[in-house]
Short mmCIF file of C-alpha atoms in Angstrom, two decimals:
data_model
loop_
_atom_site.label_atom_id
_atom_site.label_comp_id
_atom_site.label_asym_id
_atom_site.label_seq_id
_atom_site.Cartn_x
_atom_site.Cartn_y
_atom_site.Cartn_z
CA MET A 1 91.85 148.10 93.90
CA ARG A 2 90.93 151.61 94.86
CA GLY A 3 89.18 152.18 91.50
CA ARG A 4 87.12 149.01 91.98
CA SER A 5 85.98 150.14 95.43
CA HIS A 6 84.96 153.48 93.96
CA ASP A 7 82.88 151.79 91.21
CA GLU A 8 81.16 149.48 93.69
CA GLY A 9 80.33 152.43 95.92
CA ALA A 10 78.87 154.35 92.97
CA ARG A 11 76.74 151.39 91.96
CA ARG A 12 75.39 151.00 95.48
CA LYS A 13 74.63 154.69 95.64
CA ARG A 14 72.77 154.57 92.32
CA ALA A 15 70.76 151.53 93.47
CA ALA A 16 69.83 153.27 96.72
CA ARG A 17 68.77 156.42 94.86
CA ALA A 18 66.69 154.40 92.35
CA ALA A 19 64.96 152.53 95.18
CA LEU A 20 64.26 155.81 96.98
CA ALA A 21 62.84 157.36 93.83
CA SER A 22 60.62 154.35 93.12
CA MET A 23 59.27 154.13 96.70
CA ALA A 24 58.64 157.86 96.93
CA ALA A 25 56.91 158.01 93.56
CA ALA A 26 54.80 154.94 94.36
CA ALA A 27 53.74 156.52 97.64
CA ILE A 28 52.70 159.69 95.81
CA SER A 29 50.71 157.71 93.22
CA ALA A 30 48.92 155.82 96.01
CA ALA A 31 48.30 158.67 98.46
CA GLY A 32 48.14 161.67 96.10
CA VAL A 33 50.64 163.75 98.14
CA ALA A 34 52.45 166.52 96.22
CA PRO A 35 56.26 166.53 96.46
CA VAL A 36 58.07 169.12 98.55
CA ARG A 37 59.81 171.84 96.55
CA ALA A 38 63.52 171.05 96.36
CA GLU A 39 66.47 173.39 96.47
CA PRO A 40 67.72 174.51 93.03
CA THR A 41 70.16 172.07 91.48
CA ALA A 42 73.35 173.58 90.11
CA THR A 43 74.10 171.16 87.25
CA PRO A 44 71.28 168.67 86.64
CA LEU A 45 71.55 166.08 83.91
CA ARG A 46 69.89 167.38 80.73
CA ALA A 47 67.59 165.07 78.77
CA ARG A 48 65.32 165.26 75.74
CA LEU A 49 61.72 164.41 76.70
CA GLU A 50 59.41 162.01 74.85
CA PHE A 51 55.94 161.76 76.41
CA ILE A 52 53.49 159.11 75.16
CA ARG A 53 49.83 158.71 76.15
CA GLY A 54 48.85 155.19 75.15
CA PRO A 55 45.48 153.39 74.93
CA GLY A 56 43.14 154.34 77.77
CA ALA A 57 45.25 157.37 78.79
CA GLU A 58 44.08 159.81 76.12
CA ASP A 59 42.47 162.05 78.77
CA CYS A 60 45.63 162.29 80.91
CA PRO A 61 47.45 165.63 81.15
CA ASP A 62 49.96 166.38 78.40
CA GLU A 63 53.72 166.70 78.79
CA GLN A 64 53.46 170.31 80.01
CA LEU A 65 52.37 169.06 83.44
CA LEU A 66 55.26 166.56 83.55
CA ARG A 67 57.72 169.35 82.66
CA ALA A 68 56.28 171.72 85.26
CA GLU A 69 56.23 169.10 88.05
CA THR A 70 59.79 167.98 87.28
CA ALA A 71 61.05 171.58 87.45
CA ARG A 72 59.06 172.09 90.66
CA ALA A 73 60.64 169.02 92.27
CA MET A 74 64.09 170.29 91.23
CA GLY A 75 63.62 173.75 92.72
CA GLY A 76 62.69 175.53 89.50
CA VAL A 77 65.39 174.00 87.25
CA ASP A 78 64.00 172.61 83.97
CA PRO A 79 66.17 169.58 83.03
CA TYR A 80 64.57 169.00 79.63
CA ASP A 81 66.43 170.12 76.52
CA SER A 82 65.61 169.16 72.92
CA GLU A 83 69.33 169.17 72.06
CA ALA A 84 70.46 167.03 75.02
CA PRO A 85 72.34 163.75 74.31
CA PHE A 86 70.18 161.77 76.75
CA THR A 87 66.53 160.90 75.97
CA MET A 88 63.87 160.35 78.65
CA THR A 89 60.84 158.41 77.33
CA ALA A 90 57.83 158.63 79.66
CA SER A 91 54.62 156.77 78.81
CA ILE A 92 51.20 156.11 80.37
CA GLU A 93 48.65 153.52 79.26
CA ARG A 94 45.79 151.54 80.80
CA ARG A 95 46.49 147.89 81.54
CA ARG A 96 43.88 145.59 83.10
CA GLY A 97 41.86 148.53 84.42
CA LYS A 98 44.85 150.41 85.93
CA LEU A 99 46.97 153.29 84.65
CA ALA A 100 50.58 152.11 84.23
CA ALA A 101 53.48 154.58 83.98
CA SER A 102 57.00 153.80 82.78
CA MET A 103 60.16 155.93 82.38
CA PHE A 104 63.19 154.90 80.33
CA LEU A 105 66.46 156.85 79.96
CA ARG A 106 68.86 156.10 77.11
CA ASP A 107 71.97 157.78 75.78
CA GLY A 108 72.77 158.98 72.27
CA ASP A 109 73.72 155.48 71.11
CA GLY A 110 70.50 153.93 72.40
CA HIS A 111 72.03 152.32 75.49
CA GLY A 112 69.57 152.03 78.36
CA ARG A 113 70.80 153.81 81.49
CA TRP A 114 67.78 153.75 83.83
CA PHE A 115 64.21 152.43 84.05
CA ASP A 116 61.35 152.84 86.53
CA GLY A 117 57.59 152.29 86.56
CA PHE A 118 54.50 152.08 88.76
CA SER A 119 50.70 152.23 88.45
CA ALA A 120 47.57 153.89 89.84
CA TYR A 121 43.85 153.31 89.42
CA ASP A 122 42.23 156.50 88.14
CA ASP A 123 44.01 159.73 89.16
CA CYS A 124 46.22 160.39 86.15
CA LYS A 125 47.36 163.80 87.41
CA VAL A 126 48.76 162.27 90.61
CA LEU A 127 50.49 159.59 88.52
CA VAL A 128 52.18 162.22 86.34
CA THR A 129 53.33 164.03 89.51
CA ALA A 130 54.84 160.77 90.79
CA MET A 131 56.64 160.27 87.46
CA ALA A 132 58.08 163.78 87.71
CA LEU A 133 59.42 163.10 91.21
CA SER A 134 61.09 159.84 90.13
CA ILE A 135 62.72 161.58 87.15
CA ALA A 136 63.81 164.54 89.29
CA VAL A 137 65.52 162.28 91.84
CA LEU A 138 67.45 160.61 89.01
CA LEU A 139 68.48 163.80 87.18
CA ASP A 140 69.32 165.68 90.38
CA ASP A 141 72.97 164.56 90.34
CA ALA A 142 74.58 164.45 86.90
CA ALA A 143 77.64 162.63 88.30
CA GLU A 144 75.62 159.47 88.99
CA LEU A 145 75.40 158.63 85.28
CA ALA A 146 78.32 158.35 82.89
CA ALA A 147 78.23 160.60 79.84
CA PRO A 148 77.03 158.98 76.62
CA PRO A 149 79.75 157.53 74.39
CA GLY A 150 81.19 160.17 72.10
CA VAL A 151 79.88 163.08 74.22
CA PRO A 152 82.57 164.85 76.23
CA VAL A 153 81.95 165.76 79.83
CA LYS A 154 82.62 169.36 80.84
CA PRO A 155 84.55 169.09 84.11
CA ALA A 156 85.46 172.01 86.26
CA SER A 157 88.42 173.93 84.84
CA PRO A 158 91.65 172.72 86.57
CA PRO A 159 94.30 175.20 87.57
CA ALA A 160 96.72 176.13 84.80
CA PRO A 161 99.87 173.98 84.87
CA PRO A 162 103.05 175.83 85.72
CA GLU A 163 105.07 177.05 82.80
CA GLY A 164 108.54 175.76 82.08
CA PRO A 165 110.24 172.36 82.27
CA CYS A 166 109.43 169.88 84.99
CA SER A 167 111.68 169.83 88.06
CA PRO A 168 111.52 168.69 91.71
CA ASP A 169 110.33 172.17 92.63
CA ARG A 170 107.94 172.37 89.65
CA PRO A 171 106.30 168.96 89.08
CA CYS A 172 104.51 168.10 85.86
CA PRO A 173 100.68 167.84 85.89
CA PRO A 174 99.39 164.27 86.34
CA GLN A 175 98.53 162.38 83.20
CA PRO A 176 94.91 161.17 82.85
CA ALA A 177 94.53 157.54 83.83
CA HIS A 178 92.59 155.06 81.76
CA ALA A 179 89.19 154.07 83.09
CA PRO A 180 89.36 150.72 84.90
CA PRO A 181 87.61 147.81 83.17
CA PRO A 182 84.19 146.80 84.51
CA PRO A 183 84.34 144.17 87.26
CA PRO A 184 83.76 140.54 86.24
CA GLY A 185 80.13 139.44 86.17
CA THR A 186 78.75 142.92 85.40
CA ALA A 187 75.81 142.68 83.01
CA PRO A 188 76.10 144.75 79.82
CA PRO A 189 73.90 147.82 79.62
CA VAL A 190 70.41 147.36 78.24
CA ARG A 191 70.19 148.48 74.62
CA ALA A 192 67.03 150.36 73.78
CA PRO A 193 65.64 150.60 70.25
CA PRO A 194 67.38 153.33 68.21
CA ARG A 195 65.59 156.63 67.86
CA SER A 196 64.53 155.83 64.31
CA SER A 197 62.52 152.82 65.56
CA ALA A 198 61.10 154.42 68.72
CA LEU A 199 57.39 153.88 69.22
CA PRO A 200 55.30 156.69 67.66
CA ARG A 201 52.72 158.61 69.59
CA ILE A 202 49.40 156.79 69.65
CA PRO A 203 46.65 159.06 68.30
CA ALA A 204 44.03 160.14 70.79
CA GLY A 205 41.17 159.00 68.53
CA ARG A 206 42.09 155.35 68.08
CA PHE A 207 39.38 153.53 66.11
CA SER A 208 38.65 149.80 66.27
CA TRP A 209 36.03 147.31 65.12
CA VAL A 210 34.20 145.32 67.78
CA ALA A 211 32.30 142.01 67.76
CA GLY A 212 30.40 140.43 70.62
CA LEU A 213 28.72 137.18 71.65
CA GLY A 214 26.46 136.84 74.67
CA ALA A 215 23.27 135.58 76.28
CA VAL A 216 20.13 137.61 77.05
CA THR A 217 17.10 136.99 79.23
CA GLY A 218 14.07 139.28 79.10
CA LEU A 219 10.60 139.94 80.41
CA GLY A 220 7.87 141.65 78.41
CA MET A 221 9.07 140.68 74.92
CA THR A 222 7.13 137.38 74.93
CA PRO A 223 4.62 135.81 77.32
CA GLY A 224 6.58 135.01 80.47
CA VAL A 225 10.38 135.01 80.64
CA ALA A 226 12.37 134.57 77.42
CA GLY A 227 16.03 133.73 76.84
CA GLY A 228 18.47 133.21 74.01
CA PRO A 229 21.74 134.24 72.33
CA ALA A 230 22.83 137.67 71.09
CA LEU A 231 25.34 138.65 68.41
CA SER A 232 26.72 142.14 67.81
CA PHE A 233 29.08 143.95 65.45
CA GLY A 234 30.08 147.59 65.33
CA ALA A 235 32.70 150.31 65.65
CA ARG A 236 34.29 151.88 68.72
CA TRP A 237 36.19 155.06 69.50
CA PRO A 238 37.76 155.94 72.88
CA ALA A 239 34.65 157.72 74.16
CA TRP A 240 31.71 156.24 72.24
CA SER A 241 30.61 153.32 70.09
CA VAL A 242 27.83 152.17 67.78
CA THR A 243 26.81 148.52 67.31
CA LEU A 244 24.21 146.45 65.51
CA GLU A 245 22.86 143.68 67.76
CA VAL A 246 20.69 140.70 66.78
CA ARG A 247 18.90 138.64 69.46
CA GLY A 248 16.85 135.47 69.14
CA LEU A 249 14.69 134.77 72.22
CA ALA A 250 12.25 131.94 72.94
CA SER A 251 9.56 132.07 75.62
CA LEU A 252 10.12 129.71 78.52
CA SER A 253 6.38 129.58 79.15
CA GLY A 254 4.44 126.88 77.23
CA ASN A 255 0.91 128.17 77.79
CA VAL A 256 -0.96 131.34 76.93
CA GLU A 257 -4.34 131.39 78.69
CA ALA A 258 -4.32 127.59 78.98
CA VAL A 259 -3.48 127.18 75.30
CA GLY A 260 -0.20 125.45 74.51
CA MET A 261 1.77 127.76 72.26
CA SER A 262 5.40 128.21 71.17
CA VAL A 263 6.41 131.87 71.08
CA SER A 264 9.72 133.31 69.89
CA THR A 265 11.00 136.71 68.86
CA LEU A 266 13.85 137.93 66.66
CA THR A 267 14.92 141.52 67.33
CA THR A 268 17.48 143.86 65.82
CA ASP A 269 18.84 146.74 67.92
CA VAL A 270 20.95 149.71 66.89
CA VAL A 271 22.85 150.76 70.02
CA PHE A 272 24.70 154.09 70.53
CA CYS A 273 26.89 154.12 73.69
CA LEU A 274 29.00 156.58 75.64
CA ASP A 275 31.95 154.77 77.26
CA ARG A 276 33.61 156.07 80.43
CA ARG A 277 36.36 153.84 81.80
CA SER A 278 34.58 150.62 82.78
CA LEU A 279 31.01 152.00 82.60
CA PHE A 280 28.82 152.68 79.57
CA ALA A 281 25.38 154.22 78.95
CA CYS A 282 23.46 153.74 75.71
CA GLY A 283 20.36 154.61 73.76
CA LEU A 284 18.85 152.01 71.45
CA ALA A 285 16.25 151.60 68.72
CA GLU A 286 14.61 148.17 68.34
CA LEU A 287 12.75 146.41 65.53
CA GLY A 288 11.53 142.82 65.87
CA ILE A 289 9.20 140.02 64.83
CA LEU A 290 7.07 137.95 67.22
CA HIS A 291 6.19 134.43 66.08
CA ALA A 292 3.42 132.49 67.87
CA ALA A 293 2.48 128.92 66.86
CA PRO A 294 -0.26 126.97 68.73
CA ASN A 295 0.50 123.38 69.66
CA VAL A 296 -3.08 122.13 69.13
CA PRO A 297 -5.42 122.52 66.13
CA LEU A 298 -7.25 125.81 66.52
CA ASN A 299 -8.67 128.36 64.21
CA ALA A 300 -5.49 130.32 64.90
CA THR A 301 -2.50 129.95 62.64
CA SER A 302 1.12 130.93 63.08
CA ARG A 303 1.22 134.61 63.79
CA LEU A 304 3.93 137.11 62.78
CA ASN A 305 3.83 140.47 64.54
CA LEU A 306 6.14 143.37 63.76
CA HIS A 307 7.00 145.51 66.76
CA SER A 308 9.36 148.42 67.41
CA GLY A 309 10.48 150.55 70.32
CA PHE A 310 13.07 152.85 71.88
CA GLY A 311 14.96 152.33 75.09
CA ALA A 312 18.07 152.80 77.23
CA ARG A 313 20.94 150.59 78.35
CA ALA A 314 23.46 150.78 81.19
CA GLY A 315 26.31 148.39 81.83
CA ILE A 316 29.80 147.63 83.06
CA GLU A 317 32.89 146.26 81.30
CA TRP A 318 35.77 144.17 82.71
CA PRO A 319 38.97 144.10 80.60
CA LEU A 320 40.31 140.55 80.28
CA SER A 321 43.18 141.43 77.93
CA GLU A 322 44.18 144.22 75.59
CA ASN A 323 41.59 143.20 72.97
CA LEU A 324 39.01 141.20 74.95
CA SER A 325 36.56 142.24 77.66
CA ALA A 326 33.54 140.86 79.52
CA ARG A 327 30.38 142.99 79.58
CA ALA A 328 27.09 142.96 81.47
CA HIS A 329 24.13 145.28 80.83
CA ALA A 330 20.47 145.97 81.59
CA ASP A 331 17.93 147.28 79.04
CA VAL A 332 14.57 149.02 79.38
CA VAL A 333 12.50 149.33 76.16
CA HIS A 334 9.19 151.09 75.54
CA PRO A 335 7.31 149.70 72.52
CA VAL A 336 6.10 152.22 69.94
CA ALA A 337 4.28 149.49 68.03
CA GLY A 338 3.64 146.53 70.33
CA ALA A 339 3.07 142.92 69.38
CA ALA A 340 -0.03 140.92 70.34
CA ILE A 341 -1.24 137.30 70.15
CA LEU A 342 -4.85 136.69 69.02
CA ARG A 343 -6.79 133.47 69.45
CA HIS A 344 -8.48 133.91 66.07
CA PRO A 345 -6.27 136.13 63.90
CA GLY A 346 -8.61 136.00 60.89
CA ALA A 347 -11.87 136.67 62.71
CA PRO A 348 -14.02 139.41 61.08
CA GLU A 349 -14.83 140.96 64.46
CA PRO A 350 -12.01 142.38 66.58
CA GLU A 351 -11.31 140.29 69.67
CA ARG A 352 -9.40 140.74 72.87
CA PRO A 353 -5.74 139.59 72.51
CA VAL A 354 -4.73 136.65 74.66
CA TRP A 355 -1.42 138.45 75.18
CA ARG A 356 -0.22 141.99 74.45
CA ALA A 357 3.24 143.50 74.94
CA PRO A 358 3.39 145.59 78.15
CA ALA A 359 4.36 149.27 78.27
CA LEU A 360 7.93 148.40 79.31
CA ALA A 361 10.14 145.42 78.52
CA VAL A 362 13.34 144.71 80.44
CA ALA A 363 16.32 142.55 79.54
CA LEU A 364 19.59 141.49 81.16
CA GLY A 365 22.60 140.44 79.12
CA ILE A 366 26.14 139.20 79.64
CA GLY A 367 28.85 138.31 77.14
CA LEU A 368 32.28 138.93 75.61
CA GLN A 369 33.40 141.68 73.24
CA ALA A 370 36.54 141.60 71.10
CA ARG A 371 38.32 144.60 69.54
CA PHE A 372 40.33 144.32 66.33
#
């Protein structure tokens, strides 16, 4: 009965310490307050450190900051040891626009002993500091966690038993008692994947193919406002991307100088972008064909005009899932060779165009992009 009370008290103490660590670390990640330097710990729990920077966290500090902040929170004691029986796996990755941190402690047989996690928006350094505080609170008292199976604990040396046979004046040393069985209803410990199947480090330069589908509306590419679909395909790295985009736009205006005319354009854009979190800025090169067909019999015939230009793009991206995001952008393009519509394309004498591409064309687009 006394052993059961001791176990229940230890479990309550561990739960209180875990809650304190989680709340304190979450407060640090939200407010960016550095932890107070603790007093040196005499015998902290030693653990082997595995630090993983996942997708979207490639620019976060490396494990040296986590090691330094953990030692700082423990008063200068470094609890990490590559030969330790325990393993602490700490990871950071971006999920739905936020940086998510998780810490998992397992013993030499892969049994899970402790888990914690929280998130922050952008300040990865503050998040690593919060992780260090949570780990330091856990490792501060080695007695809170049982030693891994098969690893002996080094208790304090007991006094030497008296020599000679046992007698009323010279009692024998007490025999070690067997550990009491776990109380009924206690859940078995969580089993983590063995070390051989632990997740590898994700390389900082993760490459992926991208494909997009969207809608574009523009002004200056045809007479009046034009609209239509856009398709894209390309490659993306963590910090930049290159895509090939094809757009087919039709003019919403039916008249050009009182002449009914159907005008459409097909353009191909090569787009180079720099990606920074949810924002991106791009340069683009454009090549297109303008097609104008009058609706009434005139001397004019269907007209094909090649045009080209250079421009810039700026936009924003909203992650919808790990591999799908919504994007919106605005383009400004200056034509190097502009298109024009003539009333009499085959006339021997040059004539004034009924429409000519302006010095700047603008476009707005929205769509979805998938990574695979």
